[in-house]
Coordinates of C-alpha atoms in Angstrom, one line a residue:
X343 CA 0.0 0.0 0.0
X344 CA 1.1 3.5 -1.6
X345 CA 1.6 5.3 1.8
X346 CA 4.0 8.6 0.0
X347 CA 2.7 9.6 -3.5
X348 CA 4.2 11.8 -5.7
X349 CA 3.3 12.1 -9.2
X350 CA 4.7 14.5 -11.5
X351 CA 6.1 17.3 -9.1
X352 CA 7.8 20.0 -11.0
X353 CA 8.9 23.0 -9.4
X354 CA 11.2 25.4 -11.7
X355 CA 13.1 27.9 -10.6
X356 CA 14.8 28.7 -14.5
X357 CA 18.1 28.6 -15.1
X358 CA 17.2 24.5 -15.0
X359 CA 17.3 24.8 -11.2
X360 CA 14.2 23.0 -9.3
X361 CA 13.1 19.8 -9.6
X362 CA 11.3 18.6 -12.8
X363 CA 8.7 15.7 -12.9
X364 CA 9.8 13.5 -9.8
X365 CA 7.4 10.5 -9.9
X366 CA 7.7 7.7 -7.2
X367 CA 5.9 6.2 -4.5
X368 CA 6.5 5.1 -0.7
X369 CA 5.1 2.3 0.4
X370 CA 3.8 1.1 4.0
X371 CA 6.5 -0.5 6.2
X372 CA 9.3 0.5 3.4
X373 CA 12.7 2.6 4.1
X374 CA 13.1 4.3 0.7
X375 CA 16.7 5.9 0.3
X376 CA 17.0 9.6 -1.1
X377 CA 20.2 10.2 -2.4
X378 CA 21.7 12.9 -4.8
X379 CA 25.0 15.8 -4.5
X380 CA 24.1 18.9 -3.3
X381 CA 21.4 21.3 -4.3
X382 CA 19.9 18.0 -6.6
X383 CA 17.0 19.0 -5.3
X384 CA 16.2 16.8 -2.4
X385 CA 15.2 19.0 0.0
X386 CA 13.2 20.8 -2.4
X387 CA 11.5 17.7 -2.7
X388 CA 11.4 16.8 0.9
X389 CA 9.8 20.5 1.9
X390 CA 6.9 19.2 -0.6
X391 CA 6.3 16.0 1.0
X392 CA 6.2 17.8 4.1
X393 CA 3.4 20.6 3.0
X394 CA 6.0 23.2 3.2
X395 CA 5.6 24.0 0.1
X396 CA 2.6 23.7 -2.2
X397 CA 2.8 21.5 -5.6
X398 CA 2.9 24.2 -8.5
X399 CA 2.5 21.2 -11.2
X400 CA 1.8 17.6 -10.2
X401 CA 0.5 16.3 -6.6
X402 CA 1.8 15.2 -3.6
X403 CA -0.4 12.8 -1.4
X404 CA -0.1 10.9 2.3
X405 CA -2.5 8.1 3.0
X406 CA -4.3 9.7 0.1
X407 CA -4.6 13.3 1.2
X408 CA -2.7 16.5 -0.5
X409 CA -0.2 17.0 2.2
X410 CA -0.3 21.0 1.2
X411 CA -4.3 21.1 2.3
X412 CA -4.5 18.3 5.2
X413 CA -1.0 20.0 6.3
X414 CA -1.6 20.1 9.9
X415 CA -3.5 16.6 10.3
X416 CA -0.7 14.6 8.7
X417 CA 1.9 16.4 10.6
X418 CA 0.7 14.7 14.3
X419 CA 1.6 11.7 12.9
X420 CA 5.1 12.5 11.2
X421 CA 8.2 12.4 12.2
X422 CA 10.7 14.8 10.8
X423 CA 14.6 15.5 11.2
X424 CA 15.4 18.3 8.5
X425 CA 18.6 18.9 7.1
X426 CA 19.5 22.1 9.5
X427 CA 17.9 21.9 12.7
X428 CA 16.7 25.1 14.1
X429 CA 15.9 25.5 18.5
X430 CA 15.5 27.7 21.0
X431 CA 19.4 28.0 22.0
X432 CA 18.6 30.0 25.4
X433 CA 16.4 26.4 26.5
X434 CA 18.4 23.0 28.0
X435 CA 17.7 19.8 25.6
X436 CA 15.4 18.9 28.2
X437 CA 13.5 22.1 28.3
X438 CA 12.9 22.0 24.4
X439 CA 12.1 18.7 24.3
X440 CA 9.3 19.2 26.9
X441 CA 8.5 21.9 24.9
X442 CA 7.9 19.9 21.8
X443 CA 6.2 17.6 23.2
X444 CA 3.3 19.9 25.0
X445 CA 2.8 21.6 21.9
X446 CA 2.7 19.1 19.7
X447 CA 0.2 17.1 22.4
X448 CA 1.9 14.1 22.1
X449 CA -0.3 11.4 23.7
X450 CA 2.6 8.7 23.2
X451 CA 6.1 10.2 24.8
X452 CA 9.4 7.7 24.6
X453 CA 11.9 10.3 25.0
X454 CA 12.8 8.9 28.0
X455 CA 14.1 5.9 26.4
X456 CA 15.3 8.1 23.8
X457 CA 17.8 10.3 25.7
X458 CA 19.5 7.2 27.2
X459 CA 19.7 5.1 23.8
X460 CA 22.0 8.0 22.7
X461 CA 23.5 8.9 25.7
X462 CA 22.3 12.4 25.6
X463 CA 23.2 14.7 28.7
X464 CA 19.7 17.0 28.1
X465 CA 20.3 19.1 31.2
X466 CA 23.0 21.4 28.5
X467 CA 21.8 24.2 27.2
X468 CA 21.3 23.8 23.5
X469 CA 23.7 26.5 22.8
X470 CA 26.2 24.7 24.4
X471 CA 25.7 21.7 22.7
X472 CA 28.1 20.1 20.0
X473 CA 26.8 19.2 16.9
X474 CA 26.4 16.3 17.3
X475 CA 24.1 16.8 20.6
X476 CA 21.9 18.7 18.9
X477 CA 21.3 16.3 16.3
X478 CA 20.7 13.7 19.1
X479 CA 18.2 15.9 20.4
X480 CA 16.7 16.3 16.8
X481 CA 16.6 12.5 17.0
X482 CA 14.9 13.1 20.2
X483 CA 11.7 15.5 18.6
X484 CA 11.5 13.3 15.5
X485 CA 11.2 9.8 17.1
X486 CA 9.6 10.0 20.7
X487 CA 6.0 10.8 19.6
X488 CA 5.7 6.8 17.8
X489 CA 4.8 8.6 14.5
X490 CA 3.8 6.2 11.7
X491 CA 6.1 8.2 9.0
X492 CA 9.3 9.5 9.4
X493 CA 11.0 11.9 6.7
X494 CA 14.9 12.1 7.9
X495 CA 17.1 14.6 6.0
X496 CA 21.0 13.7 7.0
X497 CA 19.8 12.4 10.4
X498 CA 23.2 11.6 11.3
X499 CA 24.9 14.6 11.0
X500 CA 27.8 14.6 13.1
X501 CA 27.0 11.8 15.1
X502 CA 30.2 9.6 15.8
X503 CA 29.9 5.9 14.5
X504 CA 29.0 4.4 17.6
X505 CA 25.8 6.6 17.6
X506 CA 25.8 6.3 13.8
X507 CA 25.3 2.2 14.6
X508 CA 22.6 3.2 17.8
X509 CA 20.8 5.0 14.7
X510 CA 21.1 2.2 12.3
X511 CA 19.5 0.1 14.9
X512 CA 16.7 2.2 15.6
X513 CA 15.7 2.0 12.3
X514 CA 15.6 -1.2 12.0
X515 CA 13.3 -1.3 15.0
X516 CA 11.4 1.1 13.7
X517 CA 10.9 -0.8 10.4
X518 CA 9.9 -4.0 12.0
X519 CA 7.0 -2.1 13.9
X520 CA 5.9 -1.4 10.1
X521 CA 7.0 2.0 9.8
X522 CA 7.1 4.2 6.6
X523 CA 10.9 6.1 6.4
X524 CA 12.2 8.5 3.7
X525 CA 16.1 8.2 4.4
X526 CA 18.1 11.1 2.8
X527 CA 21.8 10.5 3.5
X528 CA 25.4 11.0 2.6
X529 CA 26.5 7.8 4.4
X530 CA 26.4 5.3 1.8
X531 CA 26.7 2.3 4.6
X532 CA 23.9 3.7 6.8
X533 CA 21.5 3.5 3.9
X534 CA 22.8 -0.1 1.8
X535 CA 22.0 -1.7 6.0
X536 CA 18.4 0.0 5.7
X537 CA 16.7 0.7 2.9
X538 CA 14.9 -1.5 0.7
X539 CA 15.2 0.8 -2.0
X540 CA 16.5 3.6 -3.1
X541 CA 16.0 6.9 -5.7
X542 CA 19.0 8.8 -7.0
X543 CA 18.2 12.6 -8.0
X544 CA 20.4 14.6 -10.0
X545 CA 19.8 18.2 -11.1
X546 CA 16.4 18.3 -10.4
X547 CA 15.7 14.9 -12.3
X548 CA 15.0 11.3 -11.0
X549 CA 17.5 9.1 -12.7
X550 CA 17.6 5.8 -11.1
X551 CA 15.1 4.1 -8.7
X552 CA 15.5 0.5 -7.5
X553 CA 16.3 -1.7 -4.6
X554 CA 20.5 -1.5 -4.4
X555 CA 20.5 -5.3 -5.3
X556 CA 19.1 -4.3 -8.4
X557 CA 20.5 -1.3 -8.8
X558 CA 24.0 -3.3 -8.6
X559 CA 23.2 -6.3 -10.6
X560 CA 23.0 -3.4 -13.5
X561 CA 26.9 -3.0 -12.5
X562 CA 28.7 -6.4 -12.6
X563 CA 31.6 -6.9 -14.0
X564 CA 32.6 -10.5 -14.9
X565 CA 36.0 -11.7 -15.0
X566 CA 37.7 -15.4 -15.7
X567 CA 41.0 -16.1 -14.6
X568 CA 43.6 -18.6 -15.6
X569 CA 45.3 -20.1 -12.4
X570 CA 49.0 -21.6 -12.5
X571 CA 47.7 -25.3 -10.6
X572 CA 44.6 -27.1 -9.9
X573 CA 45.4 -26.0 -6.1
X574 CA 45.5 -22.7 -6.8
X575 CA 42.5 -22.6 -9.3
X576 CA 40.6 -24.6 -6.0
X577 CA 41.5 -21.8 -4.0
X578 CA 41.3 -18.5 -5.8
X579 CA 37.1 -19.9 -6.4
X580 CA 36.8 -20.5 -2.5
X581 CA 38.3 -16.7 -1.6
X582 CA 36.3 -15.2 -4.5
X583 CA 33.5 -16.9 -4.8
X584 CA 34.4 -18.1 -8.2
X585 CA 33.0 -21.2 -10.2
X586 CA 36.0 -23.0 -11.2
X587 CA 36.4 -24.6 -14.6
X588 CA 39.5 -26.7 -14.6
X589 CA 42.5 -24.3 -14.2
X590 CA 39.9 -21.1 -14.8
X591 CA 37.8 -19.5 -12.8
X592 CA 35.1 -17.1 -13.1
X593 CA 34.6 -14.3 -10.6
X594 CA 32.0 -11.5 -10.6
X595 CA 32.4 -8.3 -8.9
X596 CA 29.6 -6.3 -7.6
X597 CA 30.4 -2.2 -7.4
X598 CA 29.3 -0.7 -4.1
X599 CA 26.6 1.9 -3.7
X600 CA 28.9 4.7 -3.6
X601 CA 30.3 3.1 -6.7
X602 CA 27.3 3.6 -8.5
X603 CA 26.1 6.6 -6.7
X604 CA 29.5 8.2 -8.2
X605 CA 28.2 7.4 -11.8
X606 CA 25.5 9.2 -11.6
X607 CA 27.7 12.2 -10.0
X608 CA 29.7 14.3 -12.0
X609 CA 32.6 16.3 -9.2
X610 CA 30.6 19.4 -10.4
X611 CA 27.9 20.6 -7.5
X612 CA 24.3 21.9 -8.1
X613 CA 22.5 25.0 -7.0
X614 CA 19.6 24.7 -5.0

C-alpha cells in the first residue's frame, strides 16, 4: 500500500534549477533511500512531502490526502529531522524537548528511552551543545512521539559511529513495527544496511530508482582467470566466490553503492 505519492512534481526555478517531474511512491512498512549531491534537489522535494511547500505542477499525497491542504492533520503523525535543525538555543535539551512535546500534544512520549539510547546529557543548554548533541536531540523530537512516518534529512549529521550504529539500529526497529521512512543520506553504509530501496536525484531529475540489489546487478563486472595449478584454481574460487572450470575460474564483482552513486555524480555541484 502506496503510503508517500508523488506524481509528476515540477517546481522550476529557470536557469534549469528545481526539480522537474519527480514521480515515485513510498510504500507502508518501506525505508526508501534519497540520495543525490548537493542542491539536486532533495530537499526541495522533501519541503513538498512535508506541506511546506505547495505543488505548482503535479500532486503530492499521504495516506491519500494532498499534504499542502491536510497540512496540519498529517503532521501529528510524522516524524521529521530536516537537514538544519533550528531551537530555541537559550532552553536546555530537556526544556525543548518538553517543549515539543506539549505543543505538539503528544499522547505517546518515549523520549525517556530516547535520551539514554544516545546517551544524551539533556540538562545542556542547547547553545552549548556540540553538533552532534543537537542532532541527538533532533533524533529526540523526531522519534519520541511513535509517529507512523518518518521523513529524515541527514539524520546523522555529526553523530560519531558508535551513535551512527545506535541510529542504524533504531531504524531497524522502527521498520519492523511497520514504519514508513524516507532516508536522505550522505553515508552510503547507513543506507545499503536500511533501505529497501532507493532513488537517485540529479539536477532536479530522478534518474535511477531501485532496490541496491538491483541497482548493482545493472553494474557487474565478470571476469575469468587462468590459475597456474589445480590447487591454486581450488582456492582462488573459495576466496572469491568463483566457479571454477579446470585451471579457470570465473569471478563476478559487484560495485558498491557509492560506486554507483559516483556514476551518476559528475565532481561538479548543483544549486539549490
Amino acid at each position: 500500500m502506496s503510503i508517500i505519492h508523488i506524481e509528476n512534481l515540477t517546481r522550476d526555478y529557470k536557469d534549469n534549477k528545481g526539480i522537474f517531474d519527480i514521480s515515485f511512491d513510498i510504500n507502508e512498512g518501506e525505508v526508501f533511500g534519497f540520495l543525490g549531491p548537493n542542491g539536486a534537489g532533495k530537499t526541495t522535494t522533501i519541503r513538498h512531502i512535508l506541506g511546506f511547500l505547495k505543488a505548482k505542477e503535479g500532486k503530492v499525497q499521504i495516506n491519500g490526502l494532498d499534504v499542502w491542504d491536510n497540512h496540519e492533520k498529517l503532521m501529528e503523525n510524522i516524524g521529521y529531522i530536516p537537514g538544519e535543525i533550528a531551537f530555541f538555543d537559550n532552553m536546555t535539551g530537556l526544556e525543548y524537548l518538553k517543549f515539543i512535546h506539549n505543543y505538539r500534544n503528544d499522547k505517546v512520549n518515549h523520549m525517556d528511552e530516547l535520551i539514554k539510547m544516545f546517551d544524551l546529557n539533556p540538562k545542556v543548554k542547547i547553545r552549548k551543545m556540540s553538533k552532534g548533541m543537537k542532532q541527538k536531540v533532533g533524533i529526540v523530537v523526531a522519534f519520541m512521539h511513535d509517529p507512523a512516518i518518518l521523513i529524515l534529512d541527514e539524520p546523522t549529521s555529526g553523530l560519531d559511529p558508535l551513535m551512527q550504529q545506535k541510529f542504524i539500529e533504531l531504524i531497524d526497529s522502527e521498520k519492523k513495527k511497520g514504519k514508513t521512512i524516507l532516508l536522505s543520506s550522505h553515508m552510503f553504509e547507513e543506507v545499503e544496511r536500511t533501505c529497501d530501496r532507493i532513488g537517485i536525484i540529479r539536477q532536479g531529475h530522478l534518474v535511477a530508482l531501485n532496490s541496491v540489489e538491483e541497482l548493482r546487478k545493472q553494474y557487474v563486472h565478470n571476469y575469468e582467470v587462468t590459475l597456474k595449478d589445480e590447487k591454486e584454481a581450488i582456492a582462488f574460487a573459495k576466496d572469491f566466490n568463483g566457479i571454477r572450470d579446470g585451471l579457470k575460474v570465473k569471478v563476478s564483482s559487484k560495485e558498491s553503492l557509492e560506486d554507483i552513486f559516483m556514476k551518476y555524480y559528475d565532481g561538479g555541484q548543483d544549486n539549490d
